[in-house]
Amino acid sequence: MSKRKLSRQQRWRIEKVQAERTQRAERRDTRDGEKLTAGEYGPEQGGRVVAHFGRTLDVRADQGGDAVRCHLRANLEGLVTGDRVIWRAAHDANDGVVVARVERDNVLERPDARGQLKPVAANIDQLLIVFAVEPAPHANLIDRYLVAAEATGIAPVLVLNKTDLLPEHGGELRDLLGRYEGLGYPVVTTTTAREGGLAALHARLAGRTSVLVGQSGVGKSSLIERLLPDEELRIGALSKDTRKGTHTTTTARLYVLPGLASGEGELIDSPGIREFGLGHLDEQQVTAGFIEFREWLGHCRFRDCRHRHEPGCALLAAVERGDIHPQRFTSYQRILESLGDA
Ligand SMILES: Nc1nc2c(ncn2[C@@H]2O[C@H](COP(=O)(O)OP(=O)(O)OP(=O)(O)O)[C@@H](O)[C@H]2O)c(=O)[nH]1
Ligand SMILES: [Mg+2]
Ligand SMILES: [Zn+2]
């Protein structure tokens, strides 16, 4: 008796909850639908995702102005910070709806908790690979970052930080930098220890969308503190608010860099993005990532040459002649060896 009563009550509650849920969903759909048809949204316009929070995004209009919180049309999935979108602003409130994504120039991906590659940011002009006088950079690590950058199709820039610690003549480090410049990679030097120590970096950032990556201790946080003084304060306060600051640590944001002399620069940043370059690569990406090898690839005697000890290997011959720097080739071999361990 009581059992039957209870189950009837349970059933009623379940039905009520389901009905409410359906109603809510319908209301949401028609609200967006009605707004769209009733002209409550303005015309379609271009914009850029500056932050995303699951089902909502912050979009900045191409014409400028503050970011607008936007909902997504049901068929839109997987938008990331930096995506260019078509959206409509609501007339009545400070919200909007994203109706389409514009094709991406490029995308940065990172493995999620299950090892699946997930896009984290899009439409980036340059990857700033930060290294420092201390801890001294291993050429191998720089090469690893360069390979990862080449695999994304985003132009890498080497940023040598802590130049205040550079010995008078700089010796080895200058040779190392010279070698990369010789390959065509831009090199910028910075120090956060001196006023004006970011001048060369400012010039590089202007008019571009950048992402900053690099090993622990090289000074990424210090550089960003200088580049975005107000934001750093705000992020610090936010992290304290939410204890662990889960949102601020996982969400990539696009920041407009203030105070650049020429042109507006943008930085996309999140702690997750700063760790870029330490993920998975395959053998083909590694080979393609050594840009000076390109001219010799396809010239080996064996079509399936793996450039180890094969006779008639065009790469080995180029190293022998001095056309490929032996340290770059050693680096290449070491990265290939490390692929098995990943
Ligand atoms: N001498 C000198 N020290 C610097 C410079 N930039 C940063 N540092 C110091 O280097 C240390 C590491 O800097 P961070 O900015 O924390 O480095 P990070 O790259 O953010 O490191 P992680 O957060 O661990 O990835 C700090 O003690 C900084 O004060 C610089 O230009 N010159
Ligand atoms: Mg840091
Ligand atoms: Zn070969």
Short mmCIF file of C-alpha atoms and ligand atoms in Angstrom, two decimals:
data_model
loop_
_atom_site.label_atom_id
_atom_site.label_comp_id
_atom_site.label_asym_id
_atom_site.label_seq_id
_atom_site.Cartn_x
_atom_site.Cartn_y
_atom_site.Cartn_z
CA MET A 1 0.00 0.00 0.00
CA SER A 2 2.59 2.55 1.09
CA LYS A 3 4.92 1.10 -1.49
CA ARG A 4 2.43 1.74 -4.29
CA LYS A 5 1.73 5.23 -3.02
CA LEU A 6 5.39 6.00 -2.95
CA SER A 7 6.01 4.77 -6.44
CA ARG A 8 3.10 6.79 -7.76
CA GLN A 9 4.51 9.84 -6.08
CA GLN A 10 7.92 9.05 -7.49
CA ARG A 11 6.50 8.63 -10.94
CA TRP A 12 4.69 11.94 -10.65
CA ARG A 13 7.84 13.69 -9.58
CA ILE A 14 9.87 12.18 -12.38
CA GLU A 15 7.24 13.18 -14.92
CA LYS A 16 7.09 16.67 -13.50
CA VAL A 17 10.84 17.07 -13.67
CA GLN A 18 10.92 15.79 -17.25
CA ALA A 19 8.10 18.04 -18.33
CA GLU A 20 9.80 21.03 -16.82
CA ARG A 21 13.02 20.14 -18.53
CA THR A 22 11.34 19.83 -21.93
CA GLN A 23 9.52 23.09 -21.38
CA ARG A 24 12.71 24.84 -20.48
CA ALA A 25 14.45 23.51 -23.56
CA GLU A 26 11.51 24.51 -25.79
CA ARG A 27 11.38 27.93 -24.24
CA ARG A 28 15.09 28.34 -24.85
CA ASP A 29 14.83 27.23 -28.48
CA THR A 30 11.84 29.39 -29.28
CA ARG A 31 13.34 32.31 -27.44
CA ASP A 32 16.37 32.22 -29.70
CA GLY A 33 14.22 31.37 -32.70
CA GLU A 34 11.71 34.12 -31.99
CA LYS A 35 14.41 36.64 -31.38
CA LEU A 36 16.01 35.72 -34.67
CA THR A 37 12.75 35.93 -36.65
CA ALA A 38 11.29 38.86 -34.74
CA GLY A 39 14.39 40.86 -35.44
CA GLU A 40 15.51 41.05 -31.83
CA TYR A 41 18.99 40.35 -33.03
CA GLY A 42 20.89 42.76 -35.18
CA PRO A 43 22.44 41.93 -38.54
CA GLU A 44 25.16 39.32 -38.98
CA GLN A 45 28.63 40.63 -38.32
CA GLY A 46 32.17 39.36 -37.92
CA GLY A 47 33.75 38.77 -34.53
CA ARG A 48 36.37 36.85 -32.66
CA VAL A 49 36.04 34.48 -29.71
CA VAL A 50 38.02 35.97 -26.83
CA ALA A 51 37.05 33.39 -24.19
CA HIS A 52 34.78 30.38 -23.95
CA PHE A 53 32.88 28.77 -21.12
CA GLY A 54 31.24 25.58 -22.37
CA ARG A 55 27.92 26.60 -23.90
CA THR A 56 28.62 30.34 -23.94
CA LEU A 57 31.38 32.43 -25.43
CA ASP A 58 32.67 35.95 -25.23
CA VAL A 59 32.86 37.49 -28.67
CA ARG A 60 34.44 40.77 -29.65
CA ALA A 61 33.02 42.51 -32.69
CA ASP A 62 35.43 43.17 -35.53
CA GLN A 63 34.44 46.83 -35.21
CA GLY A 64 35.73 46.79 -31.64
CA GLY A 65 33.97 47.47 -28.36
CA ASP A 66 33.52 45.30 -25.30
CA ALA A 67 33.20 41.54 -25.52
CA VAL A 68 29.60 40.26 -25.67
CA ARG A 69 28.44 37.05 -24.01
CA CYS A 70 27.05 34.84 -26.75
CA HIS A 71 25.06 31.63 -27.05
CA LEU A 72 25.64 29.14 -29.80
CA ARG A 73 23.31 27.88 -32.48
CA ALA A 74 22.68 24.19 -31.77
CA ASN A 75 24.81 22.92 -34.68
CA LEU A 76 27.96 24.76 -33.60
CA GLU A 77 30.47 22.73 -31.61
CA GLY A 78 34.09 22.95 -30.65
CA LEU A 79 34.67 26.68 -30.97
CA VAL A 80 37.86 27.87 -29.31
CA THR A 81 39.44 31.15 -28.31
CA GLY A 82 40.73 32.92 -31.37
CA ASP A 83 38.05 31.55 -33.69
CA ARG A 84 36.57 34.04 -36.09
CA VAL A 85 32.79 33.83 -36.15
CA ILE A 86 29.66 35.29 -37.66
CA TRP A 87 27.36 36.49 -34.91
CA ARG A 88 24.38 38.72 -34.17
CA ALA A 89 24.06 41.02 -31.21
CA ALA A 90 20.72 41.22 -29.38
CA HIS A 91 19.03 44.63 -29.52
CA ASP A 92 17.60 44.35 -26.05
CA ALA A 93 20.45 43.06 -23.92
CA ASN A 94 24.15 42.58 -23.69
CA ASP A 95 24.10 39.19 -25.30
CA GLY A 96 24.24 37.67 -28.72
CA VAL A 97 24.16 34.50 -30.75
CA VAL A 98 26.95 32.94 -32.79
CA VAL A 99 25.61 31.58 -36.07
CA ALA A 100 28.72 30.30 -37.84
CA ARG A 101 32.43 29.77 -37.61
CA VAL A 102 34.76 31.16 -40.23
CA GLU A 103 37.36 28.72 -41.55
CA ARG A 104 40.50 28.59 -39.41
CA ASP A 105 43.96 29.55 -40.61
CA ASN A 106 45.47 27.23 -38.03
CA VAL A 107 44.73 25.66 -34.68
CA LEU A 108 46.69 24.71 -31.58
CA GLU A 109 45.76 21.35 -30.13
CA ARG A 110 46.51 19.66 -26.85
CA PRO A 111 45.75 16.18 -25.59
CA ASP A 112 42.89 16.08 -23.06
CA ALA A 113 42.73 13.82 -19.99
CA ARG A 114 42.09 10.79 -22.22
CA GLY A 115 44.93 11.60 -24.58
CA GLN A 116 42.59 12.81 -27.33
CA LEU A 117 43.80 15.87 -29.22
CA LYS A 118 41.52 18.86 -28.62
CA PRO A 119 41.74 22.31 -30.19
CA VAL A 120 42.55 25.02 -27.62
CA ALA A 121 43.14 28.14 -29.70
CA ALA A 122 42.89 29.19 -33.34
CA ASN A 123 44.11 31.75 -35.86
CA ILE A 124 47.49 32.45 -34.32
CA ASP A 125 50.14 34.40 -36.22
CA GLN A 126 53.16 33.42 -34.20
CA LEU A 127 54.36 31.12 -31.46
CA LEU A 128 56.82 32.85 -29.17
CA ILE A 129 59.15 30.16 -27.90
CA VAL A 130 60.67 31.60 -24.75
CA PHE A 131 63.98 30.35 -23.44
CA ALA A 132 66.49 32.03 -21.16
CA VAL A 133 70.13 32.61 -20.41
CA GLU A 134 69.32 30.65 -17.24
CA PRO A 135 68.24 27.86 -17.16
CA ALA A 136 70.56 27.41 -20.16
CA PRO A 137 68.68 26.20 -23.24
CA HIS A 138 69.43 22.80 -24.69
CA ALA A 139 69.49 23.05 -28.45
CA ASN A 140 67.48 19.86 -28.44
CA LEU A 141 64.62 21.51 -26.55
CA ILE A 142 64.55 24.48 -28.89
CA ASP A 143 64.43 22.07 -31.81
CA ARG A 144 61.57 20.17 -30.20
CA TYR A 145 59.56 23.37 -29.90
CA LEU A 146 60.39 24.36 -33.46
CA VAL A 147 59.25 20.98 -34.76
CA ALA A 148 55.99 21.28 -32.82
CA ALA A 149 55.49 24.80 -34.16
CA GLU A 150 56.18 23.72 -37.75
CA ALA A 151 53.63 20.92 -37.33
CA THR A 152 50.91 23.48 -36.56
CA GLY A 153 51.86 25.76 -39.42
CA ILE A 154 52.23 28.70 -37.01
CA ALA A 155 55.38 30.78 -37.45
CA PRO A 156 57.78 30.34 -34.53
CA VAL A 157 59.80 33.18 -33.01
CA LEU A 158 62.62 32.52 -30.56
CA VAL A 159 62.61 34.81 -27.54
CA LEU A 160 65.77 34.80 -25.46
CA ASN A 161 64.88 36.21 -22.04
CA LYS A 162 67.07 37.26 -19.09
CA THR A 163 69.68 38.92 -21.30
CA ASP A 164 70.72 40.87 -18.17
CA LEU A 165 72.43 37.62 -17.18
CA LEU A 166 74.24 37.30 -20.49
CA PRO A 167 78.03 37.43 -20.14
CA GLU A 168 79.69 40.32 -21.95
CA HIS A 169 80.47 38.38 -25.09
CA GLY A 170 77.70 35.85 -24.84
CA GLY A 171 79.86 33.17 -26.50
CA GLU A 172 78.04 29.92 -27.05
CA LEU A 173 74.55 31.29 -26.71
CA ARG A 174 75.13 33.89 -29.42
CA ASP A 175 76.45 31.15 -31.72
CA LEU A 176 73.34 29.12 -31.00
CA LEU A 177 71.06 32.06 -31.78
CA GLY A 178 73.03 32.87 -34.89
CA ARG A 179 72.46 29.34 -36.12
CA TYR A 180 68.68 29.71 -35.82
CA GLU A 181 68.72 33.12 -37.44
CA GLY A 182 70.68 31.52 -40.24
CA LEU A 183 67.79 29.08 -40.73
CA GLY A 184 65.43 32.04 -41.05
CA TYR A 185 63.87 32.02 -37.59
CA PRO A 186 63.42 35.44 -36.02
CA VAL A 187 65.21 35.83 -32.69
CA VAL A 188 64.21 38.47 -30.16
CA THR A 189 66.01 39.21 -26.91
CA THR A 190 64.29 40.44 -23.73
CA THR A 191 64.88 41.15 -20.09
CA THR A 192 62.26 41.87 -17.47
CA ALA A 193 64.98 43.12 -15.14
CA ARG A 194 65.44 46.45 -16.92
CA GLU A 195 63.17 49.27 -18.01
CA GLY A 196 62.64 49.02 -21.76
CA GLY A 197 63.83 45.42 -21.82
CA LEU A 198 60.79 44.35 -23.83
CA ALA A 199 61.16 46.87 -26.66
CA ALA A 200 62.16 44.31 -29.30
CA LEU A 201 59.33 42.02 -28.21
CA HIS A 202 56.80 44.87 -28.42
CA ALA A 203 57.82 45.46 -32.00
CA ARG A 204 57.26 41.76 -32.76
CA LEU A 205 53.85 41.64 -31.10
CA ALA A 206 52.37 44.64 -32.88
CA GLY A 207 49.73 43.77 -35.44
CA ARG A 208 49.82 40.03 -34.71
CA THR A 209 48.12 37.39 -32.57
CA SER A 210 50.73 35.61 -30.47
CA VAL A 211 50.97 32.69 -28.09
CA LEU A 212 53.79 32.38 -25.60
CA VAL A 213 55.25 28.97 -24.78
CA GLY A 214 58.35 27.63 -23.09
CA GLN A 215 59.88 25.56 -20.37
CA SER A 216 59.43 26.27 -16.67
CA GLY A 217 61.52 29.07 -15.19
CA VAL A 218 62.35 30.93 -18.40
CA GLY A 219 60.22 33.93 -17.42
CA LYS A 220 56.86 33.52 -19.19
CA SER A 221 54.85 34.77 -16.21
CA SER A 222 57.27 37.66 -15.73
CA LEU A 223 56.93 38.66 -19.39
CA ILE A 224 53.14 38.45 -19.30
CA GLU A 225 53.05 40.50 -16.12
CA ARG A 226 54.84 43.24 -18.04
CA LEU A 227 52.74 42.85 -21.15
CA LEU A 228 49.38 42.75 -19.36
CA PRO A 229 49.83 44.49 -16.03
CA ASP A 230 46.11 45.06 -15.42
CA GLU A 231 45.08 41.57 -16.46
CA GLU A 232 47.60 39.92 -14.17
CA LEU A 233 46.10 41.75 -11.22
CA ARG A 234 42.59 40.74 -12.19
CA ILE A 235 43.54 37.11 -12.78
CA GLY A 236 45.30 36.99 -9.43
CA ALA A 237 42.18 38.28 -7.67
CA LEU A 238 39.96 35.85 -9.56
CA SER A 239 42.09 32.85 -8.68
CA LYS A 240 41.86 33.77 -5.03
CA ASP A 241 38.07 34.09 -5.30
CA THR A 242 37.54 30.64 -6.71
CA ARG A 243 40.23 29.10 -4.55
CA LYS A 244 41.78 27.01 -7.26
CA GLY A 245 40.76 29.35 -10.04
CA THR A 246 39.66 26.47 -12.23
CA HIS A 247 38.18 28.73 -14.90
CA THR A 248 41.14 31.02 -15.15
CA THR A 249 43.58 28.15 -15.42
CA THR A 250 41.76 26.14 -18.08
CA THR A 251 40.24 28.79 -20.31
CA ALA A 252 42.39 30.33 -22.96
CA ARG A 253 41.74 34.05 -23.33
CA LEU A 254 42.56 36.52 -26.01
CA TYR A 255 44.00 39.76 -24.63
CA VAL A 256 44.58 42.99 -26.43
CA LEU A 257 48.08 44.17 -25.62
CA PRO A 258 48.10 47.75 -24.42
CA GLY A 259 50.74 50.33 -25.13
CA LEU A 260 52.27 48.96 -28.31
CA ALA A 261 53.69 51.77 -30.37
CA SER A 262 52.62 50.48 -33.79
CA GLY A 263 49.44 48.50 -34.40
CA GLU A 264 47.31 46.51 -32.02
CA GLY A 265 48.76 43.24 -30.81
CA GLU A 266 46.92 40.32 -29.27
CA LEU A 267 48.02 37.55 -26.96
CA ILE A 268 46.18 34.27 -26.43
CA ASP A 269 47.17 32.76 -23.13
CA SER A 270 46.37 30.10 -20.56
CA PRO A 271 48.63 27.95 -18.41
CA GLY A 272 47.66 24.95 -20.57
CA ILE A 273 48.76 26.72 -23.72
CA ARG A 274 52.10 27.71 -22.23
CA GLU A 275 52.93 24.00 -21.98
CA PHE A 276 52.49 23.51 -25.71
CA GLY A 277 55.22 21.60 -27.48
CA LEU A 278 55.55 18.77 -25.03
CA GLY A 279 52.87 16.65 -26.63
CA HIS A 280 52.88 13.93 -29.25
CA LEU A 281 54.60 14.12 -32.61
CA ASP A 282 55.09 11.47 -35.24
CA GLU A 283 58.20 10.67 -37.25
CA GLN A 284 56.97 12.43 -40.36
CA GLN A 285 56.24 15.63 -38.44
CA VAL A 286 59.69 15.54 -36.89
CA THR A 287 61.40 15.16 -40.26
CA ALA A 288 59.27 17.93 -41.78
CA GLY A 289 59.94 20.13 -38.74
CA PHE A 290 63.64 20.47 -39.52
CA ILE A 291 63.14 23.03 -42.23
CA GLU A 292 66.67 22.92 -43.67
CA PHE A 293 66.23 19.19 -44.38
CA ARG A 294 63.48 19.90 -46.91
CA GLU A 295 65.84 20.61 -49.72
CA TRP A 296 67.40 17.15 -49.35
CA LEU A 297 64.32 15.07 -48.67
CA GLY A 298 63.39 12.80 -51.54
CA HIS A 299 67.00 12.63 -52.74
CA CYS A 300 68.06 9.56 -50.73
CA ARG A 301 68.89 6.40 -52.65
CA PHE A 302 66.14 4.46 -50.91
CA ARG A 303 62.65 5.89 -50.99
CA ASP A 304 61.97 4.60 -47.48
CA CYS A 305 65.31 5.91 -46.14
CA ARG A 306 65.11 6.74 -42.45
CA HIS A 307 68.36 8.70 -42.53
CA ARG A 308 70.20 6.60 -39.99
CA HIS A 309 73.02 4.63 -41.61
CA GLU A 310 71.61 4.01 -45.07
CA PRO A 311 74.02 4.23 -48.00
CA GLY A 312 73.23 7.06 -50.38
CA CYS A 313 71.35 9.04 -47.72
CA ALA A 314 71.11 12.65 -48.89
CA LEU A 315 70.71 14.00 -45.36
CA LEU A 316 73.80 12.21 -44.04
CA ALA A 317 75.74 13.50 -47.04
CA ALA A 318 74.56 17.06 -46.34
CA VAL A 319 75.72 16.75 -42.73
CA GLU A 320 79.05 15.42 -44.02
CA ARG A 321 79.48 18.42 -46.32
CA GLY A 322 78.46 20.85 -43.56
CA ASP A 323 75.22 21.89 -45.26
CA ILE A 324 73.28 20.64 -42.24
CA HIS A 325 74.64 21.55 -38.81
CA PRO A 326 75.71 18.36 -36.99
CA GLN A 327 74.01 19.51 -33.79
CA ARG A 328 70.69 19.91 -35.57
CA PHE A 329 71.09 16.43 -37.01
CA THR A 330 71.95 14.95 -33.60
CA SER A 331 68.91 16.74 -32.24
CA TYR A 332 66.80 15.22 -34.99
CA GLN A 333 68.00 11.72 -34.18
CA ARG A 334 67.42 12.22 -30.47
CA ILE A 335 63.88 13.46 -30.98
CA LEU A 336 63.17 10.46 -33.21
CA GLU A 337 64.52 8.12 -30.53
CA SER A 338 62.34 9.77 -27.91
CA LEU A 339 59.18 9.15 -29.92
CA GLY A 340 59.09 5.55 -28.82
CA ASP A 341 59.04 6.56 -25.15
CA ALA A 342 56.10 8.95 -25.41
N1 LIG B 1 67.60 37.97 -14.11
C1 LIG B 1 66.39 37.82 -14.64
N2 LIG B 1 65.48 37.03 -14.04
C2 LIG B 1 64.26 36.90 -14.59
C3 LIG B 1 63.91 37.55 -15.79
N3 LIG B 1 62.65 37.21 -16.10
C4 LIG B 1 62.22 36.39 -15.15
N4 LIG B 1 63.18 36.18 -14.22
C5 LIG B 1 63.12 35.33 -13.03
O1 LIG B 1 63.08 33.97 -13.43
C6 LIG B 1 62.30 33.19 -12.52
C7 LIG B 1 61.24 32.42 -13.29
O2 LIG B 1 60.37 33.35 -13.93
P1 LIG B 1 58.84 33.01 -14.20
O3 LIG B 1 58.27 34.20 -14.88
O4 LIG B 1 58.19 32.51 -13.01
O5 LIG B 1 59.03 31.80 -15.23
P2 LIG B 1 57.88 30.94 -15.97
O6 LIG B 1 58.35 30.72 -17.35
O7 LIG B 1 56.57 31.58 -15.78
O8 LIG B 1 57.95 29.55 -15.20
P3 LIG B 1 56.78 28.50 -14.99
O9 LIG B 1 55.57 29.24 -14.49
O10 LIG B 1 57.31 27.52 -14.01
O11 LIG B 1 56.54 27.84 -16.33
C8 LIG B 1 61.71 34.18 -11.54
O12 LIG B 1 62.51 34.15 -10.36
C9 LIG B 1 61.85 35.52 -12.23
O13 LIG B 1 61.98 36.60 -11.34
C10 LIG B 1 64.91 38.39 -16.42
O14 LIG B 1 64.72 38.98 -17.47
N5 LIG B 1 66.13 38.47 -15.80
MG MG B 2 54.80 30.96 -14.82
ZN ZN B 3 68.18 9.46 -46.00
#
